[in-house]
Coordinates of N, CA and C in Angstrom, one line a residue:
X1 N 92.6 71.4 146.8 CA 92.9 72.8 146.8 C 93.4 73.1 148.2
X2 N 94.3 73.9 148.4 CA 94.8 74.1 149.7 C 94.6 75.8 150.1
X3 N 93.6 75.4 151.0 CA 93.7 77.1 151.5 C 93.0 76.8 152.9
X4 N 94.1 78.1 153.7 CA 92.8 77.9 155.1 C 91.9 78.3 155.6
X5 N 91.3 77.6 156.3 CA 90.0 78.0 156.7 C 89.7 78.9 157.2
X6 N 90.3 79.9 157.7 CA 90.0 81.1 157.9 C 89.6 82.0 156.2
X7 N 90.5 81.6 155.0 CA 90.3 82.5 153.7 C 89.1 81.1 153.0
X8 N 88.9 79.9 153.5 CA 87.7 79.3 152.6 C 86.1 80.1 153.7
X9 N 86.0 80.4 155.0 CA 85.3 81.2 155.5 C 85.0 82.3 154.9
X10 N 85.9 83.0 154.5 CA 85.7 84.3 154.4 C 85.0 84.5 153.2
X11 N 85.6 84.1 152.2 CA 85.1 83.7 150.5 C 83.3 83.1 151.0
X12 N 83.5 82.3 151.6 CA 82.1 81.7 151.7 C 80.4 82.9 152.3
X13 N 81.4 83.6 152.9 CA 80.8 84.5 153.8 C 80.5 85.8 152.5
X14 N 81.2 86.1 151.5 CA 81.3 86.6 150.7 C 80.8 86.9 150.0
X15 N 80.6 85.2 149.9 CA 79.5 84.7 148.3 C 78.2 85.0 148.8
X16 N 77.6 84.5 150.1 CA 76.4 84.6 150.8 C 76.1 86.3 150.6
X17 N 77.0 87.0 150.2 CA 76.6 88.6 150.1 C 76.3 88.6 149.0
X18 N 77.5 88.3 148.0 CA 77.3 88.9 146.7 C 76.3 88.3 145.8
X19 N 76.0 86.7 146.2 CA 75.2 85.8 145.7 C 74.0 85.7 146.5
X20 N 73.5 86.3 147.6 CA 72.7 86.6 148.3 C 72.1 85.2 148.4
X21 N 73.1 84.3 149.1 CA 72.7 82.9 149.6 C 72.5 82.9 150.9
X22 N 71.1 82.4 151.2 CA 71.3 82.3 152.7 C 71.3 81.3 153.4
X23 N 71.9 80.1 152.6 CA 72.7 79.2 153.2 C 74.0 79.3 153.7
X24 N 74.5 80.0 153.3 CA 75.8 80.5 153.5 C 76.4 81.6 154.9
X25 N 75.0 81.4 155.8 CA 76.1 82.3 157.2 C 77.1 81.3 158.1
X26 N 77.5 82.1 158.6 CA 78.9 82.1 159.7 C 78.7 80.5 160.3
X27 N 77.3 80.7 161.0 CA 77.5 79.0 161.3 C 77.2 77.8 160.3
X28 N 76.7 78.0 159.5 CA 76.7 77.0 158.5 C 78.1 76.6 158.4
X29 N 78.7 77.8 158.0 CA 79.7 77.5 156.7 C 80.7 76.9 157.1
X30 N 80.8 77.3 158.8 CA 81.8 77.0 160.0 C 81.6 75.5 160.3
X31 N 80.2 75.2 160.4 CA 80.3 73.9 160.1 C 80.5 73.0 159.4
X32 N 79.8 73.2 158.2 CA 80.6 72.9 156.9 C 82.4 72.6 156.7
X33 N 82.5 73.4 157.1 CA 84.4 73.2 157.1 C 84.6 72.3 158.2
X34 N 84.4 72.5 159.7 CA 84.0 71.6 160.6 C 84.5 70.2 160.4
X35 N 83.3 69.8 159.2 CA 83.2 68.6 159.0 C 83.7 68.2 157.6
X36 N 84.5 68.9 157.0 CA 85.1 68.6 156.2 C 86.5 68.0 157.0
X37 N 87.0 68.7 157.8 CA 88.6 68.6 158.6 C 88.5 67.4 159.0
X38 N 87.2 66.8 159.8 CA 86.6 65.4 160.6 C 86.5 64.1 159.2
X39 N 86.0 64.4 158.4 CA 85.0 63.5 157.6 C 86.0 63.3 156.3
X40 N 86.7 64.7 156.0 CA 86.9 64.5 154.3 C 88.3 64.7 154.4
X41 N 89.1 65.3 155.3 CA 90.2 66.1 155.2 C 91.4 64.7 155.2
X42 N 91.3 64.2 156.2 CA 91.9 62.5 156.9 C 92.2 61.8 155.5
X43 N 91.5 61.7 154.1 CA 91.6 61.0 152.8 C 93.0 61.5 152.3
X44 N 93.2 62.6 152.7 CA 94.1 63.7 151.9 C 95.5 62.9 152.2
X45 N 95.9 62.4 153.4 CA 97.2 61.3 153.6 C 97.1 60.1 152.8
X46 N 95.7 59.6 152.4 CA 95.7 58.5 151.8 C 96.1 58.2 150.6
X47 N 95.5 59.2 149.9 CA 95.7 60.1 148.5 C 97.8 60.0 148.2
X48 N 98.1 60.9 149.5 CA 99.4 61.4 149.2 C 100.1 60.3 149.0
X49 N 99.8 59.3 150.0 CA 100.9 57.9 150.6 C 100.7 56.8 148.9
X50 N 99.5 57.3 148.4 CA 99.4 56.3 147.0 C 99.8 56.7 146.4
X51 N 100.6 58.5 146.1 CA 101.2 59.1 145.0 C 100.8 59.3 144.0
X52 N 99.0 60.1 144.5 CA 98.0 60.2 143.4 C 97.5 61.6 143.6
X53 N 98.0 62.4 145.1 CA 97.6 63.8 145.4 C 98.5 64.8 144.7
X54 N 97.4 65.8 144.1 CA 97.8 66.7 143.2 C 97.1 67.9 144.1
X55 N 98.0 68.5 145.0 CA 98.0 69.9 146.2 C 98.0 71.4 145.0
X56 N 96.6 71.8 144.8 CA 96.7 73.6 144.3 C 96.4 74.3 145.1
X57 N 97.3 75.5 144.9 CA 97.4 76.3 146.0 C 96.1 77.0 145.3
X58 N 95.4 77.4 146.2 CA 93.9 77.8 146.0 C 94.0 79.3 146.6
X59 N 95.1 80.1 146.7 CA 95.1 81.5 147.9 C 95.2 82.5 146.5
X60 N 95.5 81.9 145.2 CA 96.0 82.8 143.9 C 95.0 83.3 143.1
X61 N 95.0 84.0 142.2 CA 93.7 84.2 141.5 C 93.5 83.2 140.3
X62 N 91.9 83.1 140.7 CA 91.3 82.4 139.3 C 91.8 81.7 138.4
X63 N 92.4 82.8 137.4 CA 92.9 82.6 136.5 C 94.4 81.6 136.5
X64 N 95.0 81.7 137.7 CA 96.4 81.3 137.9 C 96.0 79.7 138.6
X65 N 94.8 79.8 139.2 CA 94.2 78.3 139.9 C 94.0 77.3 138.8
X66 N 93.0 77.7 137.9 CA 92.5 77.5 136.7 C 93.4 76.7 136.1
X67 N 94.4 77.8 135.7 CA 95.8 77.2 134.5 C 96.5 75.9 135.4
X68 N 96.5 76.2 136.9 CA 97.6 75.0 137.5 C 96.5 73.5 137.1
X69 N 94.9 73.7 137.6 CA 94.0 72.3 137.7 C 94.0 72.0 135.9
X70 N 94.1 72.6 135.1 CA 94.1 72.4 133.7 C 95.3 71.5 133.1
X71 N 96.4 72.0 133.8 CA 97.7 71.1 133.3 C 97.5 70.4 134.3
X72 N 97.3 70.0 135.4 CA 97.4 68.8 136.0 C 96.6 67.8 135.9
X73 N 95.1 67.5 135.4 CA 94.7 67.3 134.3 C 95.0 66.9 133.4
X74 N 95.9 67.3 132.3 CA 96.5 67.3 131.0 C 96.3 66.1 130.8
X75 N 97.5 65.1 131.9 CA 97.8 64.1 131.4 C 96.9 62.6 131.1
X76 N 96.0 63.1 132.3 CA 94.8 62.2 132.2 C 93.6 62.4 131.3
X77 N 93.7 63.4 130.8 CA 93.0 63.7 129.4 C 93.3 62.9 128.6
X78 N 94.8 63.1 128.4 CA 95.2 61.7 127.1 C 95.3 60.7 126.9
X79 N 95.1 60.3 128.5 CA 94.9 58.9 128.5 C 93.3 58.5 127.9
X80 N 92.7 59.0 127.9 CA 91.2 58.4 127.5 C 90.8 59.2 126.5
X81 N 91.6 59.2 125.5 CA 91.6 60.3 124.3 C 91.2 59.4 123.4

């Protein structure tokens, strides 16, 4: 999913309201992303260079995210059908 860290902060900070998580403050979450960029982000060239990365724009609503990770999917569904 591609979005930046300033709108995966914000959403997270969000949730911690609306879902009244209190794992979810400012420094957590900051860290959290932190160590995603360090630890998990770096795979994302490895992925691309094999011609197996499938990039959703994650900035759109729900419903429009949803429909894109569903067809991209698709195909690997029928493979193990």
């Amino acid at each position: 999913f591609d979005l930046e860290d300033s709108e995966l902060l914000r959403r997270t900070l969000t949730r911690a309201t609306t879902e009244g998580r209190s794992d979810d403050v400012d420094a957590v979450a900051t860290h959290r992303i932190d160590v995603y960029n360090v630890a998990t982000a770096p795979l994302i060239d490895y992925y691309r260079q094999a011609g197996i990365l499938i990039r959703i724009d994650a900035v759109r609503p729900i419903d429009e995210v949803t429909a894109e990770v569903l067809a991209a999917l698709e195909p690997f569904a029928a493979r193990s059908g």
